[in-house]
Structure formats: C-alpha cells, structure tokens
Amino acid sequence: MESLSKYIKLLLFFMRRRAYVAWVLVCCISLLTACAAPTIKSEVTVFHEWPADVAQKTFTFERSKDQDNNLEYRSYENLVRAELLRLGFREADVTAKPGLHVNLGYAVEERDVRVVEPVAINPGWAPPMYAPRWTPYGFYDPFFANPFWYGPPIMQYRDVSYRLYKRRLHIVIARVGDGKKLYDVTVNSEGQNPSLAAVMPYMVRSAFAEFPGKSGVARRVELPFQE
C-alpha cells in the first residue's frame, strides 16, 4: 500500500508539472504571436498573352479626366511607373508614340466583422513556493500537496468586433496599335489598416511579382510591412 501511495503521489506530481508546462507554452505562443512581424497578404490573379519578345517596351499612362486631376491617383501611378522601370520598360517621351498603354484603377470597401475566439486565461493561483530538499525524486518533495499549485489553462470564449478593409487594385497593359490586352492583373488584399496609401506600395509590388507569371493562376503574395 505504501508503494502504491507513493506511485499515486508521484503521478499527481508529474501531472501538475505538465499542467504548469502547458500554461507556460500557452503564454509563449501568445507572446510569439503578438511579436510576429506584420505582413501584407495579397491575392494576385493574372491573365496575360505576353509575347516572348516585345519590340516596343515604351509605355504611357491612359487617364480619365478625373484621374488626371487626382493627386492620390498620381501617387499610385508613380508606384506602377517605378515597377515598370525596374522591369526594363521605358516611359515614352511626350513627342514619341508609345508601344504600350497602361491603365490602373483601385477601390476600397469596409465592413464590420464579429468573431468568437477561444482565449486561454490564468486560473489565478500563485506558483509553488517550496524550498529545495532532497528526495528520491530529486530536489523536490512530491508528497506534500500545495494548494497554490498552478492548474491547467482555462479556455474561455470572447466576442471580438473589428472593421475590415477590402482593397482592390486593377492594372491593364495593352498594345497601342490594336488595343490588344497583353497583361491584366487584379490584386485583392484585406486587413484592418484603414490607410490605402500605406498598403498600396505592397499591392503594386505584388502585381508585378514574377512578371509576367503564370496566366489564369491565382496566387498569394506576402510581403513584410514596414511602418
């Protein structure tokens, strides 16, 4: 009976230790999640019939009357221009006839979202305060129960409400001579950042990632966000 009692107490000791370790793991995971670097995720869909050799790699932007006098649009146009120049295209002079026309449009929508998520909370007990002592099981005495020992994490559920912003960028590159579309890309991104201007640089970069890429294949592009 004495050996059985020792076995049961030893088993309870390790079960309590496992509960404490589980609580520590939950805290570590929560901390790592909170400290994770923010990113901008975009869903990119490309359709193209890009020729192997484009003779005329000069381009110009086609704008509507409203776009021509829109400072926000001109800012996003500069982002697209920088990407095209990086890819080896050249902007046509005012007096020269371009080989390509570039059109771009953008939009943002917002909606309220409500979710129910699990949360691990502390049971509220204090950690054990034993002094080290020698036992057959090491410097600890499993035969004395501590009423302040940590219990396992308690899972509760809470309602979380937030505003979600859905952003969309659409860019078309067409041939000037016959108006044939050569590259048509749509970028969709969702997040809680209300500033489209802060996210647009990442959406433009995503639009031209792996240019021209596979046609008709949607893919996810994730870029680190720098505040």
C-alpha positions as YAML, in Angstrom:
chain: A
units: angstrom
residues:
- id: 1
  name: MET
  ca: [0.00, 0.00, 0.00]
- id: 2
  name: GLU
  ca: [2.83, 2.38, 0.83]
- id: 3
  name: SER
  ca: [4.46, 1.87, -2.57]
- id: 4
  name: LEU
  ca: [1.08, 2.38, -4.29]
- id: 5
  name: SER
  ca: [0.54, 5.61, -2.36]
- id: 6
  name: LYS
  ca: [3.98, 6.85, -3.39]
- id: 7
  name: TYR
  ca: [3.24, 5.93, -7.00]
- id: 8
  name: ILE
  ca: [-0.05, 7.86, -6.97]
- id: 9
  name: LYS
  ca: [1.55, 10.90, -5.41]
- id: 10
  name: LEU
  ca: [4.38, 10.76, -7.92]
- id: 11
  name: LEU
  ca: [1.87, 10.54, -10.76]
- id: 12
  name: LEU
  ca: [-0.01, 13.57, -9.41]
- id: 13
  name: PHE
  ca: [3.26, 15.46, -9.19]
- id: 14
  name: PHE
  ca: [4.08, 14.93, -12.85]
- id: 15
  name: MET
  ca: [0.51, 15.72, -13.87]
- id: 16
  name: ARG
  ca: [0.78, 19.06, -12.09]
- id: 17
  name: ARG
  ca: [4.12, 19.74, -13.69]
- id: 18
  name: ARG
  ca: [2.61, 19.04, -17.11]
- id: 19
  name: ALA
  ca: [-0.21, 21.48, -16.36]
- id: 20
  name: TYR
  ca: [2.34, 24.14, -15.44]
- id: 21
  name: VAL
  ca: [4.35, 23.45, -18.62]
- id: 22
  name: ALA
  ca: [1.16, 23.68, -20.69]
- id: 23
  name: TRP
  ca: [0.42, 27.07, -19.20]
- id: 24
  name: VAL
  ca: [3.94, 28.27, -19.98]
- id: 25
  name: LEU
  ca: [3.60, 27.05, -23.55]
- id: 26
  name: VAL
  ca: [0.32, 28.91, -23.99]
- id: 27
  name: CYS
  ca: [1.95, 32.11, -22.72]
- id: 28
  name: CYS
  ca: [4.95, 31.66, -25.05]
- id: 29
  name: ILE
  ca: [2.76, 31.05, -28.09]
- id: 30
  name: SER
  ca: [0.68, 34.14, -27.29]
- id: 31
  name: LEU
  ca: [3.83, 36.20, -26.88]
- id: 32
  name: LEU
  ca: [5.29, 34.99, -30.18]
- id: 33
  name: THR
  ca: [2.03, 35.71, -31.97]
- id: 34
  name: ALA
  ca: [1.90, 39.24, -30.57]
- id: 35
  name: CYS
  ca: [5.53, 39.89, -31.55]
- id: 36
  name: ALA
  ca: [5.26, 38.48, -35.08]
- id: 37
  name: ALA
  ca: [6.28, 40.95, -37.77]
- id: 38
  name: PRO
  ca: [3.24, 42.35, -39.62]
- id: 39
  name: THR
  ca: [2.82, 41.47, -43.28]
- id: 40
  name: ILE
  ca: [0.61, 42.46, -46.20]
- id: 41
  name: LYS
  ca: [-1.06, 39.46, -47.83]
- id: 42
  name: SER
  ca: [-2.47, 39.83, -51.33]
- id: 43
  name: GLU
  ca: [-4.38, 37.51, -53.63]
- id: 44
  name: VAL
  ca: [-3.00, 38.08, -57.13]
- id: 45
  name: THR
  ca: [-4.70, 36.87, -60.32]
- id: 46
  name: VAL
  ca: [-3.00, 37.44, -63.67]
- id: 47
  name: PHE
  ca: [-4.23, 36.89, -67.21]
- id: 48
  name: HIS
  ca: [-1.76, 37.59, -69.97]
- id: 49
  name: GLU
  ca: [-0.70, 36.86, -73.51]
- id: 50
  name: TRP
  ca: [2.72, 38.35, -73.13]
- id: 51
  name: PRO
  ca: [4.87, 37.82, -76.23]
- id: 52
  name: ALA
  ca: [8.32, 36.37, -75.85]
- id: 53
  name: ASP
  ca: [9.86, 39.46, -77.43]
- id: 54
  name: VAL
  ca: [8.17, 42.85, -77.11]
- id: 55
  name: ALA
  ca: [9.53, 45.17, -79.74]
- id: 56
  name: GLN
  ca: [8.12, 48.35, -78.22]
- id: 57
  name: LYS
  ca: [8.76, 48.46, -74.47]
- id: 58
  name: THR
  ca: [7.85, 52.12, -74.17]
- id: 59
  name: PHE
  ca: [4.69, 52.96, -72.26]
- id: 60
  name: THR
  ca: [2.42, 55.78, -71.28]
- id: 61
  name: PHE
  ca: [-0.49, 56.02, -68.85]
- id: 62
  name: GLU
  ca: [-4.04, 56.44, -70.06]
- id: 63
  name: ARG
  ca: [-6.01, 58.55, -67.60]
- id: 64
  name: SER
  ca: [-9.57, 59.75, -67.38]
- id: 65
  name: LYS
  ca: [-10.25, 63.43, -66.83]
- id: 66
  name: ASP
  ca: [-10.90, 62.82, -63.14]
- id: 67
  name: GLN
  ca: [-7.74, 60.77, -62.74]
- id: 68
  name: ASP
  ca: [-5.64, 63.40, -64.44]
- id: 69
  name: ASN
  ca: [-6.52, 65.86, -61.68]
- id: 70
  name: ASN
  ca: [-6.41, 63.37, -58.79]
- id: 71
  name: LEU
  ca: [-3.31, 63.58, -56.60]
- id: 72
  name: GLU
  ca: [-3.96, 60.21, -54.94]
- id: 73
  name: TYR
  ca: [-4.17, 58.55, -58.35]
- id: 74
  name: ARG
  ca: [-0.94, 60.22, -59.47]
- id: 75
  name: SER
  ca: [0.79, 58.89, -56.37]
- id: 76
  name: TYR
  ca: [-0.25, 55.32, -57.16]
- id: 77
  name: GLU
  ca: [0.68, 55.85, -60.80]
- id: 78
  name: ASN
  ca: [4.21, 56.69, -59.68]
- id: 79
  name: LEU
  ca: [4.38, 53.35, -57.86]
- id: 80
  name: VAL
  ca: [3.38, 51.47, -61.03]
- id: 81
  name: ARG
  ca: [5.84, 53.52, -63.06]
- id: 82
  name: ALA
  ca: [8.68, 52.57, -60.72]
- id: 83
  name: GLU
  ca: [7.86, 48.87, -61.09]
- id: 84
  name: LEU
  ca: [7.73, 49.07, -64.88]
- id: 85
  name: LEU
  ca: [11.07, 50.86, -65.00]
- id: 86
  name: ARG
  ca: [12.52, 48.19, -62.72]
- id: 87
  name: LEU
  ca: [11.35, 45.54, -65.21]
- id: 88
  name: GLY
  ca: [13.16, 47.25, -68.10]
- id: 89
  name: PHE
  ca: [10.32, 49.28, -69.63]
- id: 90
  name: ARG
  ca: [10.81, 52.92, -70.63]
- id: 91
  name: GLU
  ca: [8.34, 55.74, -70.37]
- id: 92
  name: ALA
  ca: [7.73, 57.32, -73.77]
- id: 93
  name: ASP
  ca: [8.57, 60.96, -74.34]
- id: 94
  name: VAL
  ca: [5.72, 63.39, -74.84]
- id: 95
  name: THR
  ca: [6.51, 63.71, -78.55]
- id: 96
  name: ALA
  ca: [7.11, 59.98, -79.15]
- id: 97
  name: LYS
  ca: [4.49, 57.34, -79.86]
- id: 98
  name: PRO
  ca: [4.43, 54.68, -77.11]
- id: 99
  name: GLY
  ca: [4.18, 50.99, -77.74]
- id: 100
  name: LEU
  ca: [2.04, 50.25, -74.68]
- id: 101
  name: HIS
  ca: [-0.80, 51.87, -72.78]
- id: 102
  name: VAL
  ca: [-1.15, 51.34, -69.02]
- id: 103
  name: ASN
  ca: [-4.45, 51.72, -67.16]
- id: 104
  name: LEU
  ca: [-4.95, 51.35, -63.45]
- id: 105
  name: GLY
  ca: [-7.87, 51.53, -61.08]
- id: 106
  name: TYR
  ca: [-8.33, 50.94, -57.38]
- id: 107
  name: ALA
  ca: [-11.04, 50.75, -54.75]
- id: 108
  name: VAL
  ca: [-11.51, 50.07, -51.06]
- id: 109
  name: GLU
  ca: [-14.56, 48.77, -49.19]
- id: 110
  name: GLU
  ca: [-15.11, 48.40, -45.46]
- id: 111
  name: ARG
  ca: [-17.33, 46.17, -43.37]
- id: 112
  name: ASP
  ca: [-17.80, 45.26, -39.72]
- id: 113
  name: VAL
  ca: [-16.72, 41.77, -38.66]
- id: 114
  name: ARG
  ca: [-17.62, 39.87, -35.49]
- id: 115
  name: VAL
  ca: [-15.90, 36.63, -34.50]
- id: 116
  name: VAL
  ca: [-15.88, 34.37, -31.45]
- id: 117
  name: GLU
  ca: [-12.40, 33.20, -30.49]
- id: 118
  name: PRO
  ca: [-11.00, 30.98, -27.69]
- id: 119
  name: VAL
  ca: [-8.75, 32.58, -25.08]
- id: 120
  name: ALA
  ca: [-6.53, 30.82, -22.51]
- id: 121
  name: ILE
  ca: [-6.65, 32.55, -19.14]
- id: 122
  name: ASN
  ca: [-4.76, 32.13, -15.87]
- id: 123
  name: PRO
  ca: [-6.76, 30.26, -13.18]
- id: 124
  name: GLY
  ca: [-5.42, 32.85, -10.75]
- id: 125
  name: TRP
  ca: [-3.44, 30.63, -8.38]
- id: 126
  name: ALA
  ca: [0.06, 31.53, -7.23]
- id: 127
  name: PRO
  ca: [3.10, 29.41, -8.18]
- id: 128
  name: PRO
  ca: [4.51, 26.90, -5.67]
- id: 129
  name: MET
  ca: [6.96, 28.20, -3.09]
- id: 130
  name: TYR
  ca: [8.84, 25.10, -1.96]
- id: 131
  name: ALA
  ca: [12.44, 25.19, -0.77]
- id: 132
  name: PRO
  ca: [14.67, 22.56, -2.42]
- id: 133
  name: ARG
  ca: [15.01, 19.38, -0.45]
- id: 134
  name: TRP
  ca: [16.42, 16.02, -1.28]
- id: 135
  name: THR
  ca: [14.05, 13.18, -2.03]
- id: 136
  name: PRO
  ca: [14.42, 10.02, -4.07]
- id: 137
  name: TYR
  ca: [12.86, 12.00, -6.90]
- id: 138
  name: GLY
  ca: [15.32, 14.91, -6.84]
- id: 139
  name: PHE
  ca: [15.31, 18.29, -5.14]
- id: 140
  name: TYR
  ca: [11.60, 18.42, -4.62]
- id: 141
  name: ASP
  ca: [9.07, 16.73, -2.38]
- id: 142
  name: PRO
  ca: [6.08, 15.35, -4.31]
- id: 143
  name: PHE
  ca: [4.46, 14.04, -1.12]
- id: 144
  name: PHE
  ca: [3.29, 17.44, 0.11]
- id: 145
  name: ALA
  ca: [0.33, 18.87, -1.76]
- id: 146
  name: ASN
  ca: [0.46, 22.59, -2.46]
- id: 147
  name: PRO
  ca: [-3.00, 24.25, -2.59]
- id: 148
  name: PHE
  ca: [-1.48, 27.14, -4.58]
- id: 149
  name: TRP
  ca: [-0.17, 24.99, -7.40]
- id: 150
  name: TYR
  ca: [-0.99, 26.16, -10.93]
- id: 151
  name: GLY
  ca: [-3.88, 24.40, -12.55]
- id: 152
  name: PRO
  ca: [-4.21, 23.82, -16.31]
- id: 153
  name: PRO
  ca: [-5.11, 26.79, -18.55]
- id: 154
  name: ILE
  ca: [-8.80, 27.61, -18.66]
- id: 155
  name: MET
  ca: [-10.27, 28.18, -22.12]
- id: 156
  name: GLN
  ca: [-12.95, 30.82, -22.44]
- id: 157
  name: TYR
  ca: [-14.58, 32.46, -25.44]
- id: 158
  name: ARG
  ca: [-14.95, 36.14, -26.18]
- id: 159
  name: ASP
  ca: [-16.60, 38.23, -28.88]
- id: 160
  name: VAL
  ca: [-14.24, 40.33, -30.96]
- id: 161
  name: SER
  ca: [-15.53, 43.03, -33.31]
- id: 162
  name: TYR
  ca: [-13.41, 44.99, -35.75]
- id: 163
  name: ARG
  ca: [-13.59, 46.79, -39.08]
- id: 164
  name: LEU
  ca: [-12.15, 45.01, -42.11]
- id: 165
  name: TYR
  ca: [-10.97, 46.84, -45.23]
- id: 166
  name: LYS
  ca: [-11.03, 45.12, -48.61]
- id: 167
  name: ARG
  ca: [-8.69, 46.75, -51.12]
- id: 168
  name: ARG
  ca: [-8.55, 46.15, -54.84]
- id: 169
  name: LEU
  ca: [-6.01, 47.13, -57.50]
- id: 170
  name: HIS
  ca: [-6.50, 46.51, -61.23]
- id: 171
  name: ILE
  ca: [-3.80, 47.14, -63.85]
- id: 172
  name: VAL
  ca: [-4.04, 46.55, -67.59]
- id: 173
  name: ILE
  ca: [-1.21, 46.83, -70.13]
- id: 174
  name: ALA
  ca: [-2.39, 46.93, -73.74]
- id: 175
  name: ARG
  ca: [-0.75, 47.33, -77.12]
- id: 176
  name: VAL
  ca: [-1.24, 50.79, -78.64]
- id: 177
  name: GLY
  ca: [-1.59, 49.72, -82.27]
- id: 178
  name: ASP
  ca: [-4.64, 47.45, -81.98]
- id: 179
  name: GLY
  ca: [-5.57, 47.85, -78.30]
- id: 180
  name: LYS
  ca: [-4.95, 44.18, -77.54]
- id: 181
  name: LYS
  ca: [-4.60, 43.46, -73.85]
- id: 182
  name: LEU
  ca: [-1.30, 41.83, -73.02]
- id: 183
  name: TYR
  ca: [-1.31, 41.88, -69.21]
- id: 184
  name: ASP
  ca: [-4.32, 42.06, -66.89]
- id: 185
  name: VAL
  ca: [-3.72, 41.73, -63.14]
- id: 186
  name: THR
  ca: [-6.05, 42.07, -60.18]
- id: 187
  name: VAL
  ca: [-4.77, 42.34, -56.61]
- id: 188
  name: ASN
  ca: [-7.10, 41.86, -53.64]
- id: 189
  name: SER
  ca: [-5.99, 42.47, -50.08]
- id: 190
  name: GLU
  ca: [-7.82, 42.55, -46.76]
- id: 191
  name: GLY
  ca: [-6.75, 43.99, -43.43]
- id: 192
  name: GLN
  ca: [-7.54, 46.34, -40.56]
- id: 193
  name: ASN
  ca: [-5.31, 49.17, -41.77]
- id: 194
  name: PRO
  ca: [-7.67, 51.93, -42.96]
- id: 195
  name: SER
  ca: [-4.96, 53.68, -45.00]
- id: 196
  name: LEU
  ca: [-4.98, 52.61, -48.64]
- id: 197
  name: ALA
  ca: [-1.92, 54.78, -49.26]
- id: 198
  name: ALA
  ca: [0.07, 52.78, -46.68]
- id: 199
  name: VAL
  ca: [-0.81, 49.44, -48.28]
- id: 200
  name: MET
  ca: [-0.73, 50.37, -51.99]
- id: 201
  name: PRO
  ca: [3.09, 50.08, -52.40]
- id: 202
  name: TYR
  ca: [2.87, 46.42, -51.37]
- id: 203
  name: MET
  ca: [-0.08, 45.74, -53.64]
- id: 204
  name: VAL
  ca: [1.74, 47.24, -56.62]
- id: 205
  name: ARG
  ca: [4.83, 45.17, -55.90]
- id: 206
  name: SER
  ca: [2.63, 42.08, -55.65]
- id: 207
  name: ALA
  ca: [1.02, 42.90, -59.01]
- id: 208
  name: PHE
  ca: [4.37, 42.61, -60.76]
- id: 209
  name: ALA
  ca: [5.92, 39.82, -58.70]
- id: 210
  name: GLU
  ca: [7.34, 37.12, -61.01]
- id: 211
  name: PHE
  ca: [6.26, 39.16, -64.05]
- id: 212
  name: PRO
  ca: [4.55, 38.05, -66.21]
- id: 213
  name: GLY
  ca: [3.99, 34.83, -64.25]
- id: 214
  name: LYS
  ca: [1.50, 32.07, -64.99]
- id: 215
  name: SER
  ca: [-1.69, 33.14, -66.71]
- id: 216
  name: GLY
  ca: [-5.01, 32.30, -65.10]
- id: 217
  name: VAL
  ca: [-3.47, 31.14, -61.83]
- id: 218
  name: ALA
  ca: [-4.32, 32.88, -58.56]
- id: 219
  name: ARG
  ca: [-1.54, 33.02, -56.01]
- id: 220
  name: ARG
  ca: [-0.87, 34.60, -52.63]
- id: 221
  name: VAL
  ca: [1.94, 37.10, -52.21]
- id: 222
  name: GLU
  ca: [3.03, 38.06, -48.69]
- id: 223
  name: LEU
  ca: [5.38, 40.98, -48.08]
- id: 224
  name: PRO
  ca: [6.74, 42.29, -44.77]
- id: 225
  name: PHE
  ca: [5.10, 45.55, -43.75]
- id: 226
  name: GLN
  ca: [7.38, 48.40, -42.66]
- id: 227
  name: GLU
  ca: [5.71, 51.08, -40.60]
...
